Tab-separated table of C-alpha atoms in Angstrom:
chain	number	residue	atom	x	y	z
A	189	UNK	CA	5.184	17.416	8.594
A	190	UNK	CA	5.857	13.875	7.251
A	191	UNK	CA	6.631	15.409	3.825
A	192	UNK	CA	9.285	17.580	5.351
A	193	UNK	CA	10.877	14.877	7.424
A	194	UNK	CA	10.098	11.365	6.233
A	195	UNK	CA	10.133	12.045	2.556
A	196	UNK	CA	13.763	13.359	2.456
A	197	UNK	CA	14.945	10.839	5.056
A	198	UNK	CA	13.649	7.864	3.225
A	199	UNK	CA	14.303	9.299	-0.170
A	200	UNK	CA	10.738	8.730	-1.395
A	201	UNK	CA	10.031	9.004	-5.122
A	202	UNK	CA	6.607	8.295	-6.695
A	203	UNK	CA	5.275	7.997	-10.173
A	204	UNK	CA	1.763	7.335	-11.454
A	205	UNK	CA	-0.285	8.795	-8.707
A	206	UNK	CA	-1.978	11.277	-11.040
A	207	UNK	CA	-3.953	8.307	-12.268
A	208	UNK	CA	-5.994	8.233	-9.103
A	209	UNK	CA	-9.225	9.988	-9.723
A	210	UNK	CA	-9.858	12.690	-7.067
A	211	UNK	CA	-13.679	12.335	-7.337
A	212	UNK	CA	-14.215	8.733	-6.445
A	213	UNK	CA	-13.153	6.033	-4.159
A	214	UNK	CA	-10.531	3.419	-4.913
A	215	UNK	CA	-8.839	0.312	-3.600
A	216	UNK	CA	-4.994	0.653	-3.302
A	217	UNK	CA	-3.427	-2.782	-3.262
A	218	UNK	CA	0.356	-2.946	-2.690
A	219	UNK	CA	3.182	-5.302	-1.987
A	220	UNK	CA	4.211	-5.232	1.700
A	221	UNK	CA	7.911	-4.474	2.323
A	222	UNK	CA	7.907	-3.007	5.870
A	223	UNK	CA	6.073	-1.005	8.586
A	224	UNK	CA	6.937	2.035	6.486
A	225	UNK	CA	4.514	1.045	3.673
A	226	UNK	CA	1.535	3.012	4.875
A	227	UNK	CA	3.697	6.106	5.201
A	228	UNK	CA	5.450	5.914	1.728
A	229	UNK	CA	2.057	5.172	0.127
A	230	UNK	CA	0.447	8.186	1.658
A	231	UNK	CA	3.292	10.681	1.100
A	232	UNK	CA	2.724	11.217	-2.677
A	233	UNK	CA	-0.960	11.704	-2.351
A	234	UNK	CA	-3.056	14.769	-1.493
A	235	UNK	CA	-5.797	12.447	-0.072
A	236	UNK	CA	-5.867	10.310	2.988
A	237	UNK	CA	-5.970	6.562	2.919
A	238	UNK	CA	-8.061	4.253	5.138
A	239	UNK	CA	-5.832	1.255	5.652
A	240	UNK	CA	-6.710	-2.244	6.896
A	241	UNK	CA	-4.104	-3.793	9.185
A	242	UNK	CA	-3.707	-6.688	11.521
A	243	UNK	CA	-4.816	-5.802	15.048
A	244	UNK	CA	-1.438	-6.952	16.389
A	245	UNK	CA	0.238	-4.040	14.701
A	246	UNK	CA	-1.505	-1.638	16.865
A	247	UNK	CA	0.689	-2.872	19.701
A	248	UNK	CA	3.908	-1.915	17.961
A	249	UNK	CA	5.471	1.165	19.751
A	250	UNK	CA	4.981	4.364	17.754
A	251	UNK	CA	3.687	2.616	14.697
A	252	UNK	CA	0.591	1.570	16.549
A	253	UNK	CA	-0.008	5.164	17.483
A	254	UNK	CA	0.463	6.230	13.857
A	255	UNK	CA	-2.201	3.614	12.700
A	256	UNK	CA	-4.716	4.972	15.266
A	257	UNK	CA	-4.047	8.508	14.141
A	258	UNK	CA	-4.737	7.472	10.527
A	259	UNK	CA	-8.005	5.791	11.472
A	260	UNK	CA	-6.708	2.390	10.384
A	261	UNK	CA	-9.273	-0.496	10.499
A	262	UNK	CA	-7.978	-3.318	12.596
A	263	UNK	CA	-8.365	-6.904	11.404
A	264	UNK	CA	-8.396	-9.735	14.015
A	265	UNK	CA	-6.853	-12.882	12.602
A	266	UNK	CA	-9.140	-15.211	14.629
A	267	UNK	CA	-12.346	-13.233	14.300
A	268	UNK	CA	-14.838	-12.662	11.436
A	269	UNK	CA	-13.872	-9.674	9.267
A	270	UNK	CA	-17.513	-8.846	8.434
A	271	UNK	CA	-17.592	-5.615	10.362
A	272	UNK	CA	-14.265	-4.438	9.049
A	273	UNK	CA	-15.264	-5.211	5.370
A	274	UNK	CA	-18.533	-3.326	5.959
A	275	UNK	CA	-16.623	-0.283	7.129
A	276	UNK	CA	-14.206	-0.538	4.295
A	277	UNK	CA	-17.025	-0.789	1.723
A	278	UNK	CA	-18.704	2.187	3.341
A	279	UNK	CA	-15.400	4.223	3.008
A	280	UNK	CA	-15.291	3.214	-0.750
A	281	UNK	CA	-18.845	4.299	-1.154
A	282	UNK	CA	-18.097	7.743	0.443
A	283	UNK	CA	-15.452	8.258	-2.215
A	284	UNK	CA	-12.441	7.488	-0.025
A	285	UNK	CA	-9.230	5.541	-0.796
A	286	UNK	CA	-8.888	2.109	1.030
A	287	UNK	CA	-5.407	0.679	1.306
A	288	UNK	CA	-4.582	-2.988	1.851
A	289	UNK	CA	-1.528	-5.232	1.637
A	290	UNK	CA	-2.903	-8.498	0.292
A	291	UNK	CA	0.205	-10.602	1.074
A	292	UNK	CA	-1.069	-10.328	4.587
A	293	UNK	CA	2.472	-9.981	6.119
A	294	UNK	CA	5.708	-8.190	5.444
A	295	UNK	CA	8.220	-9.798	3.021
A	296	UNK	CA	11.180	-11.603	4.398
A	297	UNK	CA	13.559	-10.718	1.603
A	298	UNK	CA	12.080	-7.896	-0.350
A	299	UNK	CA	10.277	-10.055	-2.948
A	300	UNK	CA	6.533	-10.157	-3.647
A	301	UNK	CA	4.893	-13.121	-1.926
A	302	UNK	CA	1.603	-14.944	-2.560
A	303	UNK	CA	-1.549	-12.788	-2.281
A	304	UNK	CA	-4.330	-13.858	0.082
A	305	UNK	CA	-7.783	-13.719	-1.290
A	306	UNK	CA	-9.214	-11.629	1.534
A	307	UNK	CA	-9.362	-8.456	-0.548
A	308	UNK	CA	-11.614	-10.094	-3.205
A	309	UNK	CA	-14.770	-9.072	-1.407
A	310	UNK	CA	-13.824	-5.450	-1.574
A	311	UNK	CA	-12.760	-5.825	-5.261
A	312	UNK	CA	-16.108	-7.259	-6.219
A	313	UNK	CA	-18.493	-5.242	-4.057
A	314	UNK	CA	-16.630	-1.955	-3.861
A	315	UNK	CA	-17.547	-0.882	-7.472
A	316	UNK	CA	-14.419	1.250	-7.569
A	317	UNK	CA	-11.047	0.844	-9.557
A	318	UNK	CA	-8.245	-1.089	-8.080
A	319	UNK	CA	-4.915	0.808	-7.988
A	320	UNK	CA	-1.997	-1.695	-7.998
A	321	UNK	CA	1.123	-0.344	-6.363
A	322	UNK	CA	4.722	-1.468	-6.215
A	323	UNK	CA	7.090	-0.416	-3.479
A	324	UNK	CA	10.893	-0.912	-3.567
A	325	UNK	CA	13.390	0.156	-0.981
A	326	UNK	CA	11.218	0.248	2.209
A	327	UNK	CA	12.498	-3.278	3.007
A	328	UNK	CA	16.074	-2.002	3.003
A	329	UNK	CA	15.154	0.966	5.254
A	330	UNK	CA	13.299	-1.252	7.761
A	331	UNK	CA	13.415	-5.007	7.223
A	332	UNK	CA	11.276	-7.456	9.042
A	333	UNK	CA	14.330	-8.839	10.835
A	334	UNK	CA	15.285	-5.599	12.626
A	335	UNK	CA	14.311	-5.922	16.288
A	336	UNK	CA	14.095	-2.240	17.003
A	337	UNK	CA	11.581	-0.684	14.439
A	338	UNK	CA	13.792	2.399	13.573
A	339	UNK	CA	14.285	3.047	9.902
A	340	UNK	CA	17.484	3.740	8.181
A	341	UNK	CA	17.832	6.488	5.564
A	342	UNK	CA	17.379	5.137	2.023
A	343	UNK	CA	15.929	5.365	-1.417
A	344	UNK	CA	12.263	4.275	-1.687
A	345	UNK	CA	10.566	4.177	-4.994
A	346	UNK	CA	6.735	3.881	-5.347
A	347	UNK	CA	5.059	3.099	-8.690
A	348	UNK	CA	1.263	3.503	-8.935
A	349	UNK	CA	0.280	1.071	-11.830
A	350	UNK	CA	-2.394	1.510	-14.327
A	351	UNK	CA	-5.864	1.308	-12.562
A	352	UNK	CA	-7.881	-1.913	-12.975
A	353	UNK	CA	-11.505	-0.799	-13.835
A	354	UNK	CA	-14.494	-2.531	-12.507
A	355	UNK	CA	-15.308	-4.175	-15.785
A	356	UNK	CA	-11.911	-5.907	-15.871
A	357	UNK	CA	-12.380	-7.032	-12.263
A	358	UNK	CA	-15.749	-8.469	-13.174
A	359	UNK	CA	-14.395	-10.193	-16.320
A	360	UNK	CA	-11.641	-11.873	-14.186
A	361	UNK	CA	-14.339	-14.255	-12.920
A	362	UNK	CA	-13.993	-16.043	-9.561
A	363	UNK	CA	-11.675	-15.262	-6.624
A	364	UNK	CA	-8.816	-17.154	-8.193
A	365	UNK	CA	-9.017	-15.086	-11.363
A	366	UNK	CA	-9.111	-11.785	-9.439
A	367	UNK	CA	-6.152	-12.832	-7.308
A	368	UNK	CA	-4.225	-13.738	-10.462
A	369	UNK	CA	-5.149	-10.435	-12.214
A	370	UNK	CA	-4.065	-8.335	-9.117
A	371	UNK	CA	-0.948	-10.385	-8.613
A	372	UNK	CA	0.142	-9.753	-12.120
A	373	UNK	CA	-0.462	-5.997	-11.890
A	374	UNK	CA	1.275	-5.599	-8.475
A	375	UNK	CA	4.237	-7.666	-9.729
A	376	UNK	CA	4.533	-5.388	-12.762
A	377	UNK	CA	4.413	-2.231	-10.600
A	378	UNK	CA	6.932	-3.757	-8.173
A	379	UNK	CA	9.321	-4.625	-11.005
A	380	UNK	CA	9.275	-1.099	-12.326
A	381	UNK	CA	9.973	0.272	-8.722
A	382	UNK	CA	12.852	-2.065	-8.313
A	383	UNK	CA	14.379	-1.168	-11.683
A	384	UNK	CA	13.982	2.530	-10.966
A	385	UNK	CA	15.695	2.136	-7.572
A	386	UNK	CA	18.549	0.151	-9.026
A	387	UNK	CA	19.304	2.131	-12.230
A	388	UNK	CA	17.965	5.548	-11.376
A	389	UNK	CA	15.880	5.549	-14.601
A	390	UNK	CA	12.535	7.033	-13.932
A	391	UNK	CA	9.486	4.977	-15.311
A	392	UNK	CA	8.147	8.378	-16.642
A	393	UNK	CA	5.998	11.232	-15.375
A	394	UNK	CA	7.846	11.136	-11.969
A	395	UNK	CA	6.728	13.331	-9.151
A	396	UNK	CA	9.754	13.633	-6.792
A	397	UNK	CA	8.551	14.511	-3.268
A	398	UNK	CA	11.921	14.241	-1.526
A	399	UNK	CA	15.379	15.376	-2.381
A	400	UNK	CA	17.164	14.058	-5.429
A	401	UNK	CA	19.973	11.502	-4.951
C-alpha cells in the first residue's frame, strides 16, 4: 500500500539497495531528515526493518501508530538502553535488518549533524555489516519546524552506500574510530543523494520505485 501511495507522493528514488545481502542481518545507519525517514528507507527494500527510536516519538499522532505497527523498539532517554540493545542484537542474530539514526534527532536544516556513539555497541557486537545510507529531500517534505506533521509532495533520493564489513569495523579501533568511519560513509552517501536530487543525475544502478519527475 505504501509503495502505491507514499512512493509516488514523495517521489522516492533509491540506489544501492541491491548491496544488502538477503541471507544475513545488517545494521542500517542513516542521516535523520524527518519523521518520514523510516518510511523512505523501507520503501526500496523487500525486507522489513526493525527500527530503534526515541520513546517520545510513539506519542506523535499517526506516526506513533506507524512505529508500533513496524515493531519499532523504543529507547527511553533517561533509562538504561540495555534491554533495547539486547533485543536489537537478537534481531541481527536472527538475520534481520536493524535501522538506527545515529544523529539522535532530526536535522534542523537538512545537513548531517554529529553522530552519537550509542550505535557502537551494535556495530561491535552485531557481527553483521553496516549499511550507511544517505537521504535527501525528506527534510523539504516534512521539516522539523512544521507544527502539523503532514508531508508535502516532493522528490526524495535515498543512497545505500557501500557496506562496511565486520573486519573494517574492528580495524577502526575504539568508539571514536567507529564513529569517525561511519560519519564519513554516511556523509558520502548523503552527498550523493543531495547531488542526485539537485542535478537529476543518478549515481548509477538506480531502482526507481516512484514515478519519474
